[in-house]
Tab-separated table of C-alpha atoms and ligand atoms in Angstrom:
chain	number	residue	atom	x	y	z
A	1287	MET	CA	227.859	186.056	9.821
A	1288	ASN	CA	226.984	188.963	12.118
A	1289	GLU	CA	224.470	190.142	9.578
A	1290	LEU	CA	222.790	186.726	9.573
A	1291	ILE	CA	222.695	186.711	13.377
A	1292	GLU	CA	221.091	190.166	13.349
A	1293	LYS	CA	218.516	189.029	10.803
A	1294	ILE	CA	217.613	185.960	12.883
A	1295	ASN	CA	217.314	188.045	16.038
A	1296	LYS	CA	215.089	190.546	14.229
A	1297	LEU	CA	212.836	187.731	12.954
A	1298	LYS	CA	212.635	186.249	16.455
A	1299	LYS	CA	211.309	189.563	17.783
A	1300	GLU	CA	208.886	190.141	14.914
A	1301	LYS	CA	207.446	186.641	15.131
A	1302	ASN	CA	207.675	186.160	18.904
A	1303	ALA	CA	209.838	183.089	18.381
A	1304	VAL	CA	212.147	181.282	20.773
A	1305	ILE	CA	215.176	179.204	19.775
A	1306	LEU	CA	216.079	176.135	21.828
A	1307	ALA	CA	219.447	174.526	21.100
A	1308	HIS	CA	220.958	171.265	22.334
A	1309	CYS	CA	224.594	171.288	23.507
A	1310	TYR	CA	225.521	168.902	20.663
A	1311	GLN	CA	224.582	171.486	18.020
A	1312	ASN	CA	227.091	173.357	15.869
A	1313	GLU	CA	228.504	175.913	18.283
A	1314	GLU	CA	227.641	178.919	16.059
A	1315	ILE	CA	223.968	178.335	16.873
A	1316	ASP	CA	224.467	179.434	20.486
A	1317	GLN	CA	224.722	182.993	19.144
A	1318	VAL	CA	221.023	183.059	18.326
A	1319	ALA	CA	219.696	180.571	20.885
A	1320	ASP	CA	217.573	181.695	23.825
A	1321	PHE	CA	218.234	178.490	25.722
A	1322	VAL	CA	221.095	176.022	25.292
A	1323	GLY	CA	221.114	172.797	27.272
A	1324	ASP	CA	220.360	169.097	27.514
A	1325	SER	CA	217.125	167.325	26.643
A	1326	LEU	CA	215.545	167.766	30.059
A	1327	TYR	CA	216.302	171.475	30.290
A	1328	LEU	CA	215.058	172.093	26.759
A	1329	SER	CA	211.802	170.206	27.347
A	1330	GLN	CA	211.301	172.207	30.558
A	1331	MET	CA	211.871	175.431	28.584
A	1332	ALA	CA	209.506	174.223	25.843
A	1333	ALA	CA	206.844	173.501	28.481
A	1334	LYS	CA	207.179	177.045	29.910
A	1335	THR	CA	207.521	179.272	26.873
A	1336	ASP	CA	204.915	181.812	25.841
A	1337	ALA	CA	206.446	182.309	22.387
A	1338	ASP	CA	204.261	181.718	19.315
A	1339	ILE	CA	206.975	179.853	17.442
A	1340	ILE	CA	209.478	177.380	18.881
A	1341	LEU	CA	212.451	176.714	16.642
A	1342	PHE	CA	214.252	173.594	17.823
A	1343	ALA	CA	217.925	173.270	17.003
A	1344	GLY	CA	218.092	169.643	18.023
A	1345	VAL	CA	216.968	166.299	16.660
A	1346	TYR	CA	213.498	165.282	15.500
A	1347	PHE	CA	212.222	163.688	18.726
A	1348	MET	CA	213.080	166.882	20.637
A	1349	ALA	CA	211.019	169.068	18.309
A	1350	GLN	CA	208.240	166.489	18.430
A	1351	THR	CA	208.291	166.602	22.246
A	1352	ALA	CA	208.095	170.412	22.122
A	1353	LYS	CA	205.065	170.148	19.808
A	1354	ILE	CA	203.342	167.634	22.105
A	1355	LEU	CA	203.861	170.066	24.990
A	1356	ASN	CA	202.603	172.974	22.856
A	1357	PRO	CA	199.889	171.737	20.479
A	1358	ASP	CA	198.807	175.305	19.652
A	1359	LYS	CA	202.239	176.665	18.849
A	1360	LYS	CA	204.208	176.371	15.655
A	1361	VAL	CA	207.275	174.159	16.145
A	1362	LEU	CA	210.012	174.281	13.499
A	1363	LEU	CA	212.955	171.943	12.930
A	1364	PRO	CA	215.301	173.751	10.516
A	1365	ARG	CA	216.500	170.513	8.866
A	1366	LEU	CA	214.046	167.628	8.865
A	1367	GLU	CA	216.901	165.183	8.228
A	1368	SER	CA	217.968	165.649	11.837
A	1369	GLY	CA	216.808	162.327	13.306
A	1370	CYS	CA	218.175	160.170	16.114
A	1371	LYS	CA	219.541	156.752	15.256
A	1372	MET	CA	218.720	155.439	18.701
A	1373	ALA	CA	215.094	156.641	18.589
A	1374	ASP	CA	214.733	154.914	15.205
A	1375	MET	CA	215.751	151.578	16.699
A	1376	ILE	CA	212.323	150.910	18.164
A	1377	SER	CA	209.062	151.037	16.213
A	1378	LEU	CA	205.588	150.746	17.685
A	1379	ASN	CA	205.426	147.080	16.652
A	1380	GLN	CA	208.766	146.348	18.237
A	1381	LEU	CA	207.613	148.066	21.428
A	1382	ARG	CA	204.439	145.958	21.504
A	1383	GLU	CA	206.425	142.794	20.957
A	1384	PHE	CA	208.871	143.744	23.738
A	1385	LYS	CA	205.992	144.446	26.131
A	1386	SER	CA	204.172	141.239	25.235
A	1387	LYS	CA	207.298	139.214	26.060
A	1388	HIS	CA	207.333	140.852	29.522
A	1389	PRO	CA	203.678	141.457	30.397
A	1390	ASN	CA	202.406	143.635	33.258
A	1391	ILE	CA	205.674	145.434	33.918
A	1392	PRO	CA	205.758	149.262	33.985
A	1393	THR	CA	207.525	150.715	30.958
A	1394	VAL	CA	209.887	153.676	30.919
A	1395	CYS	CA	211.042	155.131	27.619
A	1396	TYR	CA	214.004	157.394	27.100
A	1397	ILE	CA	212.952	160.766	25.668
A	1398	ASN	CA	214.971	159.649	22.609
A	1399	SER	CA	211.930	157.853	21.184
A	1400	THR	CA	209.054	158.654	18.825
A	1401	ALA	CA	205.638	159.995	19.857
A	1402	GLU	CA	204.092	156.600	18.907
A	1403	VAL	CA	206.382	154.841	21.359
A	1404	LYS	CA	205.889	157.427	24.117
A	1405	ALA	CA	202.118	157.059	23.738
A	1406	GLU	CA	202.345	153.426	24.858
A	1407	CYS	CA	204.805	153.844	27.736
A	1408	ASP	CA	204.060	154.755	31.341
A	1409	MET	CA	206.675	157.434	31.787
A	1410	CYS	CA	209.567	158.904	29.891
A	1411	CYS	CA	212.930	160.091	31.176
A	1412	THR	CA	216.097	161.826	30.054
A	1413	SER	CA	219.604	160.858	31.028
A	1414	SER	CA	219.559	163.456	33.813
A	1415	ASN	CA	216.458	162.140	35.584
A	1416	ALA	CA	216.396	158.444	34.580
A	1417	VAL	CA	217.323	157.194	38.060
A	1418	LYS	CA	214.731	159.431	39.730
A	1419	VAL	CA	212.006	158.480	37.220
A	1420	VAL	CA	212.600	154.725	37.485
A	1421	LYS	CA	212.745	154.938	41.295
A	1422	SER	CA	209.491	156.918	41.376
A	1423	MET	CA	207.655	154.015	39.729
A	1424	GLY	CA	208.018	152.005	42.945
A	1425	ALA	CA	208.215	148.703	41.031
A	1426	ASP	CA	210.699	145.860	41.468
A	1427	LYS	CA	210.947	145.341	37.701
A	1428	ILE	CA	210.917	147.920	34.897
A	1429	LEU	CA	211.010	147.674	31.120
A	1430	PHE	CA	213.370	150.289	29.745
A	1431	LEU	CA	213.819	151.358	26.110
A	1432	PRO	CA	215.322	152.015	23.673
A	1433	ASP	CA	218.769	152.514	25.273
A	1434	THR	CA	220.049	149.337	26.861
A	1435	TYR	CA	223.114	151.085	28.323
A	1436	LEU	CA	221.226	153.879	30.050
A	1437	GLY	CA	218.800	151.253	31.395
A	1438	LYS	CA	221.607	149.068	32.739
A	1439	TRP	CA	223.337	152.096	34.250
A	1440	VAL	CA	220.108	153.018	36.070
A	1441	GLU	CA	219.886	149.458	37.367
A	1442	SER	CA	223.457	149.696	38.688
A	1443	GLN	CA	222.565	152.924	40.523
A	1444	LEU	CA	219.437	151.560	42.154
A	1445	GLY	CA	220.705	148.121	43.127
A	1446	CYS	CA	217.552	146.352	44.244
A	1447	LEU	CA	215.549	146.704	41.051
A	1448	GLU	CA	215.603	144.726	37.813
A	1449	VAL	CA	215.707	146.817	34.644
A	1450	ILE	CA	214.835	144.761	31.564
A	1451	THR	CA	216.239	146.633	28.591
A	1452	TYR	CA	215.482	146.775	24.897
A	1453	PRO	CA	218.642	146.331	22.770
A	1454	GLY	CA	218.877	149.905	21.436
A	1455	PHE	CA	221.978	152.079	21.650
A	1456	CYS	CA	223.535	155.340	20.561
A	1457	PRO	CA	226.051	154.704	17.758
A	1458	THR	CA	227.938	157.878	18.681
A	1459	HIS	CA	228.496	157.010	22.344
A	1460	LEU	CA	229.212	153.376	21.519
A	1461	GLN	CA	232.333	154.382	19.617
A	1462	ILE	CA	233.928	155.031	22.997
A	1463	ARG	CA	235.748	151.933	24.223
A	1464	PRO	CA	237.214	151.055	27.650
A	1465	GLU	CA	240.748	151.113	26.227
A	1466	ASP	CA	240.169	154.740	25.184
A	1467	ILE	CA	239.648	155.582	28.853
A	1468	GLU	CA	242.698	153.575	29.906
A	1469	ASN	CA	244.876	155.268	27.267
A	1470	ALA	CA	243.593	158.728	28.195
A	1471	ARG	CA	244.234	158.097	31.895
A	1472	ALA	CA	247.802	156.989	31.119
A	1473	LYS	CA	248.369	160.162	29.082
A	1474	TYR	CA	246.643	162.563	31.514
A	1475	PRO	CA	247.056	160.999	34.980
A	1476	ASN	CA	245.683	164.057	36.807
A	1477	ALA	CA	242.522	164.394	34.750
A	1478	GLU	CA	239.059	163.317	35.837
A	1479	VAL	CA	237.049	161.165	33.435
A	1480	LEU	CA	233.428	162.218	32.899
A	1481	ALA	CA	231.141	159.957	30.849
A	1482	HIS	CA	227.576	159.960	29.542
A	1483	PRO	CA	225.386	156.996	30.573
A	1484	GLU	CA	224.701	156.195	26.910
A	1485	CYS	CA	228.257	154.794	26.846
A	1486	HIS	CA	228.807	151.043	27.224
A	1487	GLN	CA	228.942	149.928	30.867
A	1488	SER	CA	232.579	148.829	30.400
A	1489	VAL	CA	233.255	152.565	29.829
A	1490	THR	CA	231.016	154.070	32.527
A	1491	LYS	CA	232.545	151.630	35.038
A	1492	LEU	CA	235.925	153.322	34.493
A	1493	ALA	CA	234.677	156.924	34.786
A	1494	ASP	CA	235.008	159.200	37.829
A	1495	TYR	CA	231.595	160.670	37.125
A	1496	VAL	CA	228.663	159.512	34.980
A	1497	GLY	CA	225.907	161.942	34.088
A	1498	SER	CA	223.862	163.702	31.448
A	1499	THR	CA	225.169	166.515	29.270
A	1500	THR	CA	224.275	169.076	31.940
A	1501	GLY	CA	225.512	166.779	34.696
A	1502	ILE	CA	228.917	166.501	33.040
A	1503	MET	CA	229.160	170.254	32.444
A	1504	LYS	CA	228.116	171.108	35.991
A	1505	TYR	CA	230.531	168.588	37.468
A	1506	ALA	CA	233.454	169.965	35.442
A	1507	ILE	CA	232.599	173.585	36.290
A	1508	GLU	CA	232.283	172.908	40.010
A	1509	SER	CA	235.270	170.550	40.365
A	1510	ASP	CA	238.567	171.854	41.801
A	1511	LYS	CA	240.400	169.828	39.157
A	1512	LYS	CA	241.770	171.602	36.095
A	1513	GLN	CA	241.813	168.834	33.484
A	1514	PHE	CA	238.965	166.619	32.289
A	1515	ILE	CA	238.610	163.767	29.820
A	1516	ILE	CA	235.143	163.982	28.336
A	1517	ALA	CA	233.472	160.782	27.124
A	1518	THR	CA	230.489	162.159	25.263
A	1519	GLU	CA	229.649	164.183	22.146
A	1520	LYS	CA	232.165	166.810	20.981
A	1521	GLY	CA	229.723	169.728	21.402
A	1522	VAL	CA	230.101	169.437	25.180
A	1523	VAL	CA	233.892	169.829	24.954
A	1524	ASP	CA	233.593	172.766	22.530
A	1525	ARG	CA	231.256	174.669	24.850
A	1526	LEU	CA	233.238	173.943	28.015
A	1527	THR	CA	236.478	175.002	26.269
A	1528	ARG	CA	234.877	178.230	25.043
A	1529	ASP	CA	233.309	179.131	28.401
A	1530	TYR	CA	236.018	177.941	30.848
A	1531	PRO	CA	239.392	178.709	29.232
A	1532	GLU	CA	241.176	178.319	32.583
A	1533	LYS	CA	240.407	174.572	32.503
A	1534	GLU	CA	241.341	171.906	29.967
A	1535	PHE	CA	238.772	169.614	28.394
A	1536	ILE	CA	239.947	166.682	26.322
A	1537	LEU	CA	237.574	164.791	24.049
A	1538	ILE	CA	238.094	161.089	24.767
A	1539	LYS	CA	238.925	160.521	21.125
A	1540	GLU	CA	238.505	162.247	17.803
A	1541	ASN	CA	235.189	162.321	16.033
A	1542	ILE	CA	232.797	161.531	18.826
A	1543	VAL	CA	230.274	163.515	16.852
A	1544	CYS	CA	226.546	162.943	16.364
A	1545	SER	CA	226.185	163.784	12.691
A	1546	ASN	CA	222.417	164.054	13.097
A	1547	MET	CA	222.842	166.854	15.613
A	1548	LYS	CA	225.071	168.817	13.241
A	1549	TRP	CA	222.618	169.306	10.382
A	1550	HIS	CA	221.355	172.754	11.315
A	1551	THR	CA	223.314	175.836	10.301
A	1552	LEU	CA	222.540	179.508	10.936
A	1553	THR	CA	221.338	179.750	7.317
A	1554	ASP	CA	218.898	176.854	7.877
A	1555	ILE	CA	217.630	178.574	11.007
A	1556	TYR	CA	217.133	181.844	9.178
A	1557	ASN	CA	215.286	180.126	6.313
A	1558	ALA	CA	213.052	178.066	8.597
A	1559	LEU	CA	212.102	181.112	10.646
A	1560	ASP	CA	211.656	183.409	7.663
A	1561	ARG	CA	209.509	180.966	5.663
A	1562	GLU	CA	208.007	179.266	8.732
A	1563	GLU	CA	208.882	175.987	7.093
A	1564	HIS	CA	209.688	172.490	8.302
A	1565	GLU	CA	206.913	172.520	10.828
A	1566	ILE	CA	206.488	169.504	13.112
A	1567	ASN	CA	202.955	168.232	13.580
A	1568	VAL	CA	201.679	165.380	15.725
A	1569	ASP	CA	198.258	163.770	15.451
A	1570	LYS	CA	196.046	165.095	18.311
A	1571	ASP	CA	195.075	161.730	19.854
A	1572	LEU	CA	198.607	160.459	19.651
A	1573	ALA	CA	199.922	163.699	21.150
A	1574	SER	CA	197.573	163.570	24.104
A	1575	LYS	CA	198.648	159.994	24.939
A	1576	ALA	CA	202.340	160.858	24.569
A	1577	LEU	CA	201.788	163.986	26.682
A	1578	ASN	CA	200.830	161.880	29.735
A	1579	CYS	CA	204.136	160.082	29.532
A	1580	ILE	CA	206.092	163.357	29.186
A	1581	ASN	CA	204.109	165.206	31.871
A	1582	ARG	CA	204.652	162.432	34.398
A	1583	MET	CA	208.389	162.846	33.834
A	1584	LEU	CA	208.214	166.637	34.223
A	1585	GLU	CA	206.236	166.274	37.477
A	1586	VAL	CA	208.792	163.864	38.921
A	1587	SER	CA	211.651	166.052	37.739
A	1588	ASN	CA	210.252	169.320	39.004
A	1589	GLY	CA	209.071	167.836	42.283
B	1951	13P	P1	221.027	164.544	27.199
B	1951	13P	O1	220.840	165.832	26.511
B	1951	13P	O2	219.823	164.189	28.006
B	1951	13P	O3	222.268	164.410	27.972
B	1951	13P	O4	221.069	163.392	26.078
B	1951	13P	C1	222.055	163.282	25.184
B	1951	13P	C2	221.576	162.844	23.887
B	1951	13P	O5	222.044	161.910	23.324
B	1951	13P	C3	220.569	163.600	23.256
B	1951	13P	O6	220.139	162.857	22.238
B	1952	SF4	FE1	220.569	160.074	19.124
B	1952	SF4	FE2	223.012	159.370	19.965
B	1952	SF4	FE3	222.728	161.493	18.427
B	1952	SF4	FE4	221.832	161.552	20.932
B	1952	SF4	S1	223.957	161.390	20.287
B	1952	SF4	S2	220.778	162.312	19.119
B	1952	SF4	S3	221.170	159.417	21.173
B	1952	SF4	S4	222.233	159.365	17.875
């Protein structure tokens, strides 16, 4: 294993490559990653990097976003099978149909969407800036896609605005049920419950804190409490447990795992980097339209 890590690190230097890894990845990947974080952080790092090659240990739409931000760089996704079931729930035709049913309303897409979809939306967002992005549009009605639960959570946070949502969802987060929270609270009465906004609203309603991957991690690190019930993907619990052994992190229930996020292994990363294979490309016109939507998000987020 150490030998493989050394070989990857050597290749990174030789090829001026950077490795970005999402917190839902297999934990072993952190050993070679330059940046580990949530979708917003990784897109900010992708926008800033001066590396020649970006290897994305994440799902397809993340690598595609990195390519759109860096049309002249080589972007590699070690395993092309690594898609996102939520992003696949809305095609360009379905987007057009959704918009035509609700004409003349600004459209916000979750970053978990394809380049084709982003190209026809006004702004994109991640779970960590969704409230800020939607608010920045200054409209009284917004179309939000593909995640209905994130959209409805944003609406609940902003109060005076109607968020019309497309019926997409994350199958991983939707496995978490309100009774799981109730059972966990009964078992660990002193623990705080932290949930991702991709969860059903009957779950987020019961949480002490709702936020993105980074939001959840930051909250747990900064809290005076010692025990936390985590209602999101297992990778978050694994990293918190590894990095903060003085605290206890309990996954809400077994197998809250995004199988798509777990495709990449260190061997896949080595092969992709060595052979420069599994490159992500996006048509230039499409990329420039999708870039507007991504850049507007980055401006709002950085500002
Ligand atoms: P964040 O990284 O924005 O929290 O999103 C979680 C997710 O589901 C990524 O696909
Ligand atoms: Fe997509 Fe859900 Fe997996 Fe995130 S956790 S990549 S939204 S399927």
